[in-house]
Coordinates of C-alpha atoms and ligand atoms in Angstrom, one line a residue:
M503 CA 10.9 25.7 44.7
A504 CA 9.6 28.1 47.4
E505 CA 6.0 27.7 48.3
P506 CA 3.9 30.3 50.2
Q507 CA 5.2 29.9 53.8
E508 CA 3.5 29.5 57.1
P509 CA 4.1 32.4 59.4
G510 CA 7.7 31.9 60.2
S511 CA 7.2 32.3 63.9
S512 CA 6.1 28.8 64.9
S513 CA 9.2 26.7 63.9
L514 CA 11.6 29.4 64.8
L515 CA 9.9 29.7 68.2
A516 CA 10.4 26.0 68.9
A517 CA 14.1 26.3 67.9
A518 CA 14.6 29.4 70.0
R519 CA 13.0 27.8 73.1
R520 CA 15.2 24.7 72.8
A521 CA 18.3 26.9 72.4
H522 CA 17.3 28.9 75.5
E523 CA 17.2 25.7 77.6
E524 CA 20.5 24.6 76.2
A525 CA 22.3 28.0 76.7
F526 CA 20.8 28.9 80.1
G527 CA 19.5 25.7 81.6
G528 CA 16.0 27.0 82.1
A529 CA 12.8 27.5 80.1
A530 CA 12.0 30.9 78.4
V531 CA 8.8 32.4 79.8
L532 CA 8.3 35.3 77.3
A533 CA 8.5 35.4 73.6
A534 CA 8.1 38.1 70.9
W535 CA 8.1 38.1 67.1
A536 CA 8.8 40.9 64.6
P537 CA 8.8 40.6 60.8
G538 CA 11.2 41.6 58.2
R539 CA 9.9 43.6 55.2
V540 CA 10.0 44.0 51.5
N541 CA 9.6 47.5 50.0
L542 CA 7.3 47.3 47.0
I543 CA 8.2 50.8 45.8
G544 CA 9.7 54.0 47.2
E545 CA 13.4 53.5 47.5
H546 CA 15.7 56.0 49.1
T547 CA 12.7 58.3 49.7
D548 CA 12.3 57.8 53.4
Y549 CA 15.1 60.1 54.5
N550 CA 13.8 62.6 52.0
D551 CA 10.5 63.0 53.7
G552 CA 8.8 61.0 50.9
F553 CA 6.5 58.0 50.6
V554 CA 7.4 54.3 50.9
L555 CA 5.2 51.3 50.3
P556 CA 6.5 48.2 52.2
M557 CA 4.8 45.1 53.4
A558 CA 5.7 42.9 56.3
L559 CA 7.0 39.4 55.6
Q560 CA 6.3 35.9 56.9
L561 CA 10.1 35.9 57.6
G562 CA 11.1 37.5 60.9
T563 CA 12.9 37.3 64.2
V564 CA 11.8 35.6 67.4
L565 CA 13.2 36.6 70.8
V566 CA 12.5 34.3 73.7
G567 CA 13.8 34.8 77.3
S568 CA 13.3 35.1 81.0
P569 CA 13.9 37.7 83.7
T570 CA 16.7 37.0 86.1
Q571 CA 17.4 38.2 89.7
D572 CA 20.8 39.6 89.0
N573 CA 21.4 42.7 87.0
T574 CA 22.9 40.9 84.0
I575 CA 21.6 40.7 80.5
S576 CA 22.8 37.6 78.5
I577 CA 21.8 37.1 74.9
V578 CA 22.6 34.3 72.4
T579 CA 21.8 34.6 68.7
S580 CA 21.5 31.7 66.3
S581 CA 22.5 33.8 63.3
A582 CA 25.4 36.2 63.8
E583 CA 27.8 37.1 61.0
A584 CA 30.6 34.5 60.5
D585 CA 33.3 36.5 62.2
E586 CA 31.3 37.3 65.4
P587 CA 30.7 35.4 68.7
H588 CA 27.0 34.3 69.2
K589 CA 26.8 35.2 72.8
V590 CA 27.0 38.6 74.7
Q591 CA 26.7 39.6 78.3
F592 CA 26.5 43.0 79.9
P593 CA 25.0 44.8 82.9
A594 CA 21.4 46.1 82.6
P595 CA 21.6 49.9 82.1
R596 CA 21.0 52.4 84.9
P597 CA 20.7 56.2 84.7
N598 CA 24.4 56.6 85.8
S599 CA 25.7 53.7 83.8
P600 CA 24.0 53.7 80.3
L601 CA 24.9 51.1 77.7
S602 CA 27.3 52.0 74.9
P603 CA 27.9 50.3 71.5
G604 CA 30.8 47.9 71.1
L605 CA 31.5 44.3 70.0
P606 CA 30.0 42.1 68.7
R607 CA 28.4 44.4 66.2
W608 CA 25.1 42.5 66.2
A609 CA 24.5 43.1 69.9
N610 CA 24.4 46.9 69.2
Y611 CA 21.0 46.5 67.7
V612 CA 19.7 44.9 70.9
K613 CA 21.7 47.1 73.3
G614 CA 20.4 50.2 71.5
V615 CA 16.8 49.2 71.9
I616 CA 17.3 48.4 75.6
Q617 CA 19.0 51.8 76.1
H618 CA 16.2 53.7 74.2
Y619 CA 13.4 51.6 75.6
R620 CA 10.5 53.7 76.9
G621 CA 9.4 51.5 79.8
G622 CA 11.8 50.2 82.4
P623 CA 14.0 50.2 84.2
V624 CA 15.0 47.0 82.3
P625 CA 15.9 44.2 84.7
G626 CA 18.5 41.5 84.0
F627 CA 17.3 38.8 81.6
T628 CA 18.4 35.9 79.5
A629 CA 17.4 35.7 75.8
V630 CA 17.8 33.8 72.6
V631 CA 17.4 35.4 69.2
A632 CA 16.4 33.3 66.2
S633 CA 15.7 34.7 62.8
N634 CA 15.0 33.5 59.3
V635 CA 15.5 36.8 57.6
P636 CA 18.8 36.8 55.6
L637 CA 21.3 39.1 57.3
G638 CA 22.1 42.1 55.1
G639 CA 19.9 40.9 52.3
G640 CA 17.8 44.0 52.1
L641 CA 14.8 42.4 53.9
S642 CA 15.5 44.3 57.1
S643 CA 16.8 41.7 59.5
S644 CA 18.1 44.7 61.5
A645 CA 14.7 46.3 62.1
S646 CA 13.2 42.9 62.7
L647 CA 15.8 42.3 65.4
E648 CA 15.2 45.7 67.0
V649 CA 11.4 45.5 67.0
A650 CA 11.5 41.9 68.3
T651 CA 13.7 43.1 71.1
Y652 CA 11.4 46.1 71.9
T653 CA 8.3 43.8 71.8
F654 CA 10.0 41.4 74.2
L655 CA 10.9 44.3 76.6
Q656 CA 7.2 45.4 76.5
Q657 CA 6.3 42.1 78.3
L658 CA 9.2 42.3 80.7
C659 CA 8.5 45.8 81.9
P660 CA 5.6 47.4 79.9
D661 CA 5.7 50.9 78.3
D662 CA 2.7 52.9 77.3
G663 CA 2.1 50.9 74.1
D664 CA 2.5 53.9 71.7
L665 CA 3.3 52.3 68.3
V666 CA 4.8 55.3 66.6
A667 CA 7.1 56.0 69.6
K668 CA 8.1 52.3 69.6
A669 CA 9.1 52.4 65.9
L670 CA 11.0 55.7 66.5
A671 CA 12.9 54.3 69.5
C672 CA 14.0 51.3 67.4
Q673 CA 15.1 53.7 64.7
K674 CA 17.1 55.7 67.2
A675 CA 18.8 52.5 68.4
E676 CA 19.9 51.8 64.8
H677 CA 21.2 55.4 64.5
T678 CA 23.0 55.7 67.7
F679 CA 24.2 52.1 68.4
A680 CA 24.6 50.5 65.0
G681 CA 25.8 53.7 63.4
M682 CA 23.3 53.5 60.5
P683 CA 21.4 56.7 59.8
C684 CA 18.4 54.8 58.4
G685 CA 14.9 56.3 57.7
I686 CA 11.8 55.2 59.5
M687 CA 10.4 52.7 57.0
D688 CA 11.8 49.4 58.3
Q689 CA 10.8 49.9 61.9
F690 CA 7.4 51.3 61.0
I691 CA 6.3 48.4 58.9
S692 CA 7.8 45.8 61.3
V693 CA 5.7 47.4 64.1
M694 CA 2.5 48.2 62.1
G695 CA 2.2 45.7 59.2
Q696 CA -1.2 44.1 58.8
E697 CA -2.0 40.8 57.1
G698 CA -3.2 41.2 53.5
H699 CA -2.0 44.9 53.3
A700 CA 0.9 46.9 52.2
L701 CA 1.5 50.1 54.2
L702 CA 1.9 53.5 52.6
I703 CA 4.0 55.6 54.9
D704 CA 4.3 59.3 54.7
C705 CA 7.8 59.7 56.1
R706 CA 7.2 63.4 56.8
S707 CA 4.0 63.3 58.8
L708 CA 4.4 59.7 59.9
E709 CA 0.9 59.0 58.8
T710 CA 0.2 55.5 57.5
V711 CA -2.5 54.2 55.2
L712 CA -3.1 50.4 54.8
V713 CA -3.5 49.4 51.1
P714 CA -5.2 46.1 50.5
L715 CA -3.0 43.5 48.8
S716 CA -4.8 40.2 49.2
D717 CA -5.9 39.3 45.7
A718 CA -5.5 35.5 45.5
S719 CA -4.6 35.7 41.9
L720 CA -1.6 37.8 42.7
A721 CA 1.8 36.9 44.2
V722 CA 4.9 38.7 45.5
L723 CA 8.1 37.0 44.7
I724 CA 11.3 38.0 46.4
T725 CA 14.5 36.9 44.8
N726 CA 17.7 37.1 46.8
S727 CA 20.8 37.6 44.6
N728 CA 22.9 36.3 47.4
V729 CA 25.5 38.9 46.7
R730 CA 26.4 41.8 48.9
H731 CA 29.0 44.1 47.5
T732 CA 31.0 45.5 50.3
L733 CA 31.6 49.1 49.3
T734 CA 33.5 51.6 51.4
G735 CA 30.5 51.9 53.7
S736 CA 30.2 55.6 52.7
E737 CA 27.7 55.0 49.9
Y738 CA 24.6 55.5 52.0
P739 CA 25.8 58.6 53.9
T740 CA 27.0 60.1 50.6
R741 CA 23.6 59.6 48.9
R742 CA 22.0 61.2 51.9
R743 CA 24.3 64.2 51.8
Q744 CA 23.8 64.6 48.0
C745 CA 20.0 64.7 48.6
E746 CA 20.4 67.3 51.3
E747 CA 22.7 69.3 49.0
A748 CA 20.1 69.3 46.2
A749 CA 17.3 70.3 48.6
A750 CA 19.3 73.2 50.0
A751 CA 20.3 74.4 46.5
L752 CA 16.6 74.4 45.5
G753 CA 15.7 76.3 48.7
K754 CA 13.6 73.4 50.0
A755 CA 13.4 71.8 53.5
S756 CA 13.7 68.4 51.7
L757 CA 13.3 66.9 48.2
R758 CA 9.7 66.1 49.1
D759 CA 8.9 69.7 48.4
A760 CA 10.7 69.9 45.1
T761 CA 9.2 69.3 41.6
L762 CA 11.0 68.0 38.5
P763 CA 10.6 71.4 36.6
E764 CA 12.2 73.2 39.6
L765 CA 15.0 70.7 39.5
E766 CA 15.5 71.2 35.7
E767 CA 15.7 74.9 36.3
A768 CA 18.5 74.5 38.8
R769 CA 20.3 71.8 36.7
S770 CA 23.4 73.9 35.8
S771 CA 24.1 74.9 39.4
L772 CA 23.9 71.3 40.8
G773 CA 26.5 69.2 39.0
D774 CA 25.4 66.1 37.1
E775 CA 25.6 63.6 39.9
V776 CA 23.7 65.6 42.5
F777 CA 21.1 66.4 39.7
R778 CA 20.6 62.7 38.9
R779 CA 20.3 61.7 42.6
A780 CA 17.6 64.4 43.1
R781 CA 15.8 63.3 39.9
H782 CA 15.6 59.8 41.3
V783 CA 14.2 60.9 44.6
I784 CA 11.6 63.4 43.2
G785 CA 10.4 60.9 40.6
E786 CA 10.3 58.0 43.1
I787 CA 8.2 60.0 45.6
A788 CA 5.6 60.6 42.8
R789 CA 5.8 57.0 41.6
T790 CA 5.1 55.7 45.1
S791 CA 1.9 57.7 45.6
Q792 CA 0.8 56.6 42.1
A793 CA 1.6 53.0 42.9
A794 CA -0.4 53.1 46.1
Q795 CA -3.4 54.4 44.1
A796 CA -2.9 51.8 41.4
L797 CA -2.9 49.0 44.1
Q798 CA -6.0 50.5 45.6
N799 CA -7.7 50.3 42.1
K800 CA -6.3 46.7 41.6
D801 CA -4.5 48.1 38.5
Y802 CA -1.5 45.8 38.7
K803 CA -0.3 46.7 35.2
T804 CA 0.3 50.3 36.2
F805 CA 1.8 49.2 39.5
G806 CA 4.2 46.9 37.6
K807 CA 5.2 49.7 35.1
L808 CA 6.0 52.0 38.1
M809 CA 8.2 49.2 39.6
V810 CA 10.2 49.0 36.4
E811 CA 10.6 52.8 36.2
S812 CA 11.7 52.7 39.8
H813 CA 14.4 50.1 39.1
N814 CA 15.7 51.9 36.0
S815 CA 15.9 55.2 38.0
L816 CA 17.8 53.4 40.9
R817 CA 20.2 51.9 38.4
D818 CA 20.9 55.0 36.2
D819 CA 20.2 58.0 38.4
F820 CA 20.8 56.9 41.9
E821 CA 23.4 54.3 40.9
V822 CA 22.7 51.8 43.7
S823 CA 21.9 48.7 41.6
C824 CA 24.5 46.2 40.5
P825 CA 24.8 43.7 37.6
E826 CA 23.3 40.9 39.6
L827 CA 20.2 42.8 40.5
D828 CA 19.8 44.1 36.9
E829 CA 20.1 40.5 35.6
L830 CA 17.4 39.3 38.0
V831 CA 15.0 42.1 37.1
A832 CA 15.6 41.6 33.3
A833 CA 15.0 37.8 33.6
A834 CA 11.8 38.3 35.7
L835 CA 10.4 40.8 33.1
E836 CA 10.7 38.1 30.4
V837 CA 8.1 35.9 32.1
K838 CA 4.5 36.1 31.0
G839 CA 2.3 37.0 34.0
V840 CA 4.9 39.3 35.5
Y841 CA 3.6 42.8 36.1
G842 CA 6.8 44.4 37.3
S843 CA 10.1 43.8 39.1
R844 CA 12.7 46.0 40.8
M845 CA 15.6 45.9 43.2
T846 CA 14.5 46.5 46.7
G847 CA 16.3 47.7 49.8
G848 CA 19.4 49.9 49.9
G849 CA 21.1 48.3 46.8
F850 CA 24.5 47.0 45.8
G851 CA 23.1 43.4 46.2
G852 CA 20.4 41.9 48.2
C853 CA 17.0 41.2 46.7
T854 CA 14.6 42.0 43.9
V855 CA 10.8 42.1 44.4
T856 CA 8.5 41.0 41.6
L857 CA 4.7 41.4 41.3
L858 CA 3.2 38.6 39.3
E859 CA 0.2 36.4 38.7
A860 CA 0.2 33.7 41.3
E861 CA -0.1 31.1 38.4
A862 CA 3.2 32.3 36.9
A863 CA 5.2 32.0 40.2
A864 CA 6.7 28.6 39.5
K865 CA 7.6 29.4 36.0
A866 CA 9.2 32.7 37.0
Q867 CA 11.4 31.1 39.6
K868 CA 12.6 28.5 37.1
H869 CA 13.3 31.1 34.4
I870 CA 15.0 33.5 36.7
Q871 CA 17.3 30.8 38.1
E872 CA 18.2 29.6 34.6
K873 CA 19.1 33.1 33.4
Y874 CA 20.9 34.2 36.6
S875 CA 24.7 33.9 36.6
G876 CA 24.7 33.3 40.4
T877 CA 22.6 31.2 42.7
A878 CA 19.3 32.8 43.7
T879 CA 17.0 32.1 46.7
F880 CA 13.3 32.6 46.3
Y881 CA 10.7 33.6 48.8
L882 CA 7.1 33.6 47.6
T883 CA 5.4 35.6 50.2
K884 CA 2.2 37.5 51.2
P885 CA 1.7 40.6 53.3
S886 CA 1.8 39.6 57.0
A887 CA 1.1 41.1 60.4
G888 CA 3.5 43.3 62.4
A889 CA 5.3 42.5 65.7
K890 CA 3.5 40.7 68.5
A891 CA 4.0 38.9 71.7
L892 CA 3.8 35.1 71.3
P893 CA 2.0 33.2 74.0
L894 CA 4.1 30.4 75.5
Ligands
ADP1476 P1 19.3 44.1 56.6 O1 18.6 44.9 57.6 O2 18.9 44.5 55.2 O3 19.3 42.6 56.8 P2 21.6 45.5 57.8 O4 23.0 45.6 57.4 O5 20.8 46.7 58.1 O6 20.9 44.5 56.7 O7 21.5 44.6 59.1 C1 22.2 43.4 59.2 C2 22.9 43.2 60.5 O8 21.9 43.1 61.6 C3 23.7 42.0 60.7 O9 25.0 42.2 60.2 C4 23.7 41.8 62.2 O10 24.7 42.6 62.8 C5 22.4 42.3 62.6 N1 21.4 41.2 62.8 C6 20.2 41.1 62.1 N2 19.5 40.0 62.5 C7 20.3 39.4 63.4 C8 20.2 38.2 64.2 N3 19.1 37.4 64.2 N4 21.2 37.9 65.0 C9 22.3 38.7 65.1 N5 22.4 39.8 64.4 C10 21.5 40.1 63.6
MG1477 MG1 18.7 47.0 58.0

């Protein structure tokens, strides 16, 4: 049974330091930590200029390392995908010889951040990456790796310390080196998370508002379905395109500016699928502001109801859920003391997030596992702090 965890950085840090000695024959002198995240509500709204409401996790990524005298960057990870080598080596970038993406794929997240780093020039260094965020589980192992890398570089060759620019540089790394046209949520929360708070992010203005979430009687339970349906890889870009198409048809810069009555009016000209995609986004943006307000008021019932509406909309209108996630949500909602539950992250597998009374957490995990046709992993978590340098 998962218990509330200690900040993940301490044991991970020890393992990463040992691995650095083994791999490079010398001690790491610098270390950085960046958390993964769970999004409480506001799914597929970030690239539509909408609101998102994530919190940083106690799970995250540690990067330890040391500068070297040569111009070479050598990095080892303890958790690559099964088909990939764990070590990579390449020359530090220079203006006339920038880095470019390649193989192994995981190294692109690191290379992209080095290339888009705002301090520098980045010298040669050795580093070990250690993470306890499940890869591809929807808890943003990718942003946690990017932000940990950036935070490490800030100690190696400081930049100006601008937090928004840091998050944007990490997002750019994911766009240009990992080929994933993600929104800003994952990098923002990994950089700016605060203990005991969720973070309402306005993805248009980039303004952020901390929303307290530290009630001891409350718990956030993440359930990993441990499935990841490999689709064609085009699902995410297709959803983005459909949202843009809907916004253009409505004469709006983005779906943030559209209302449900306006969408209804344009229904016949949109086609059913694009109409439903837009209905999800417009509804979800409104739900997310309402949810932040409910949290502010400690109105957990309303928050939970909005979570369930969000899940149903992702399942029926945006069509990014899957039977496993639907099962997990349905099982969670059968437990007394559960306020709400929904799929979280991009979809097609990964995790659900459940808001519940802390007292109900053990019972909920037992019930969900009994009802689930697969094997679930649970993380009982609380809102944690964003990225930081770790003193060695
Ligand atoms: P998510 O961010 O939801 O976990 P993504 O598909 O966006 O899923 O990112 C997962 C990818 O990020 C992995 O396939 C891997 O390439 C890379 N990655 C994340 N963390 C690590 C790590 N600690 N070591 C190596 N690669 C990592
Ligand atoms: Mg990711």
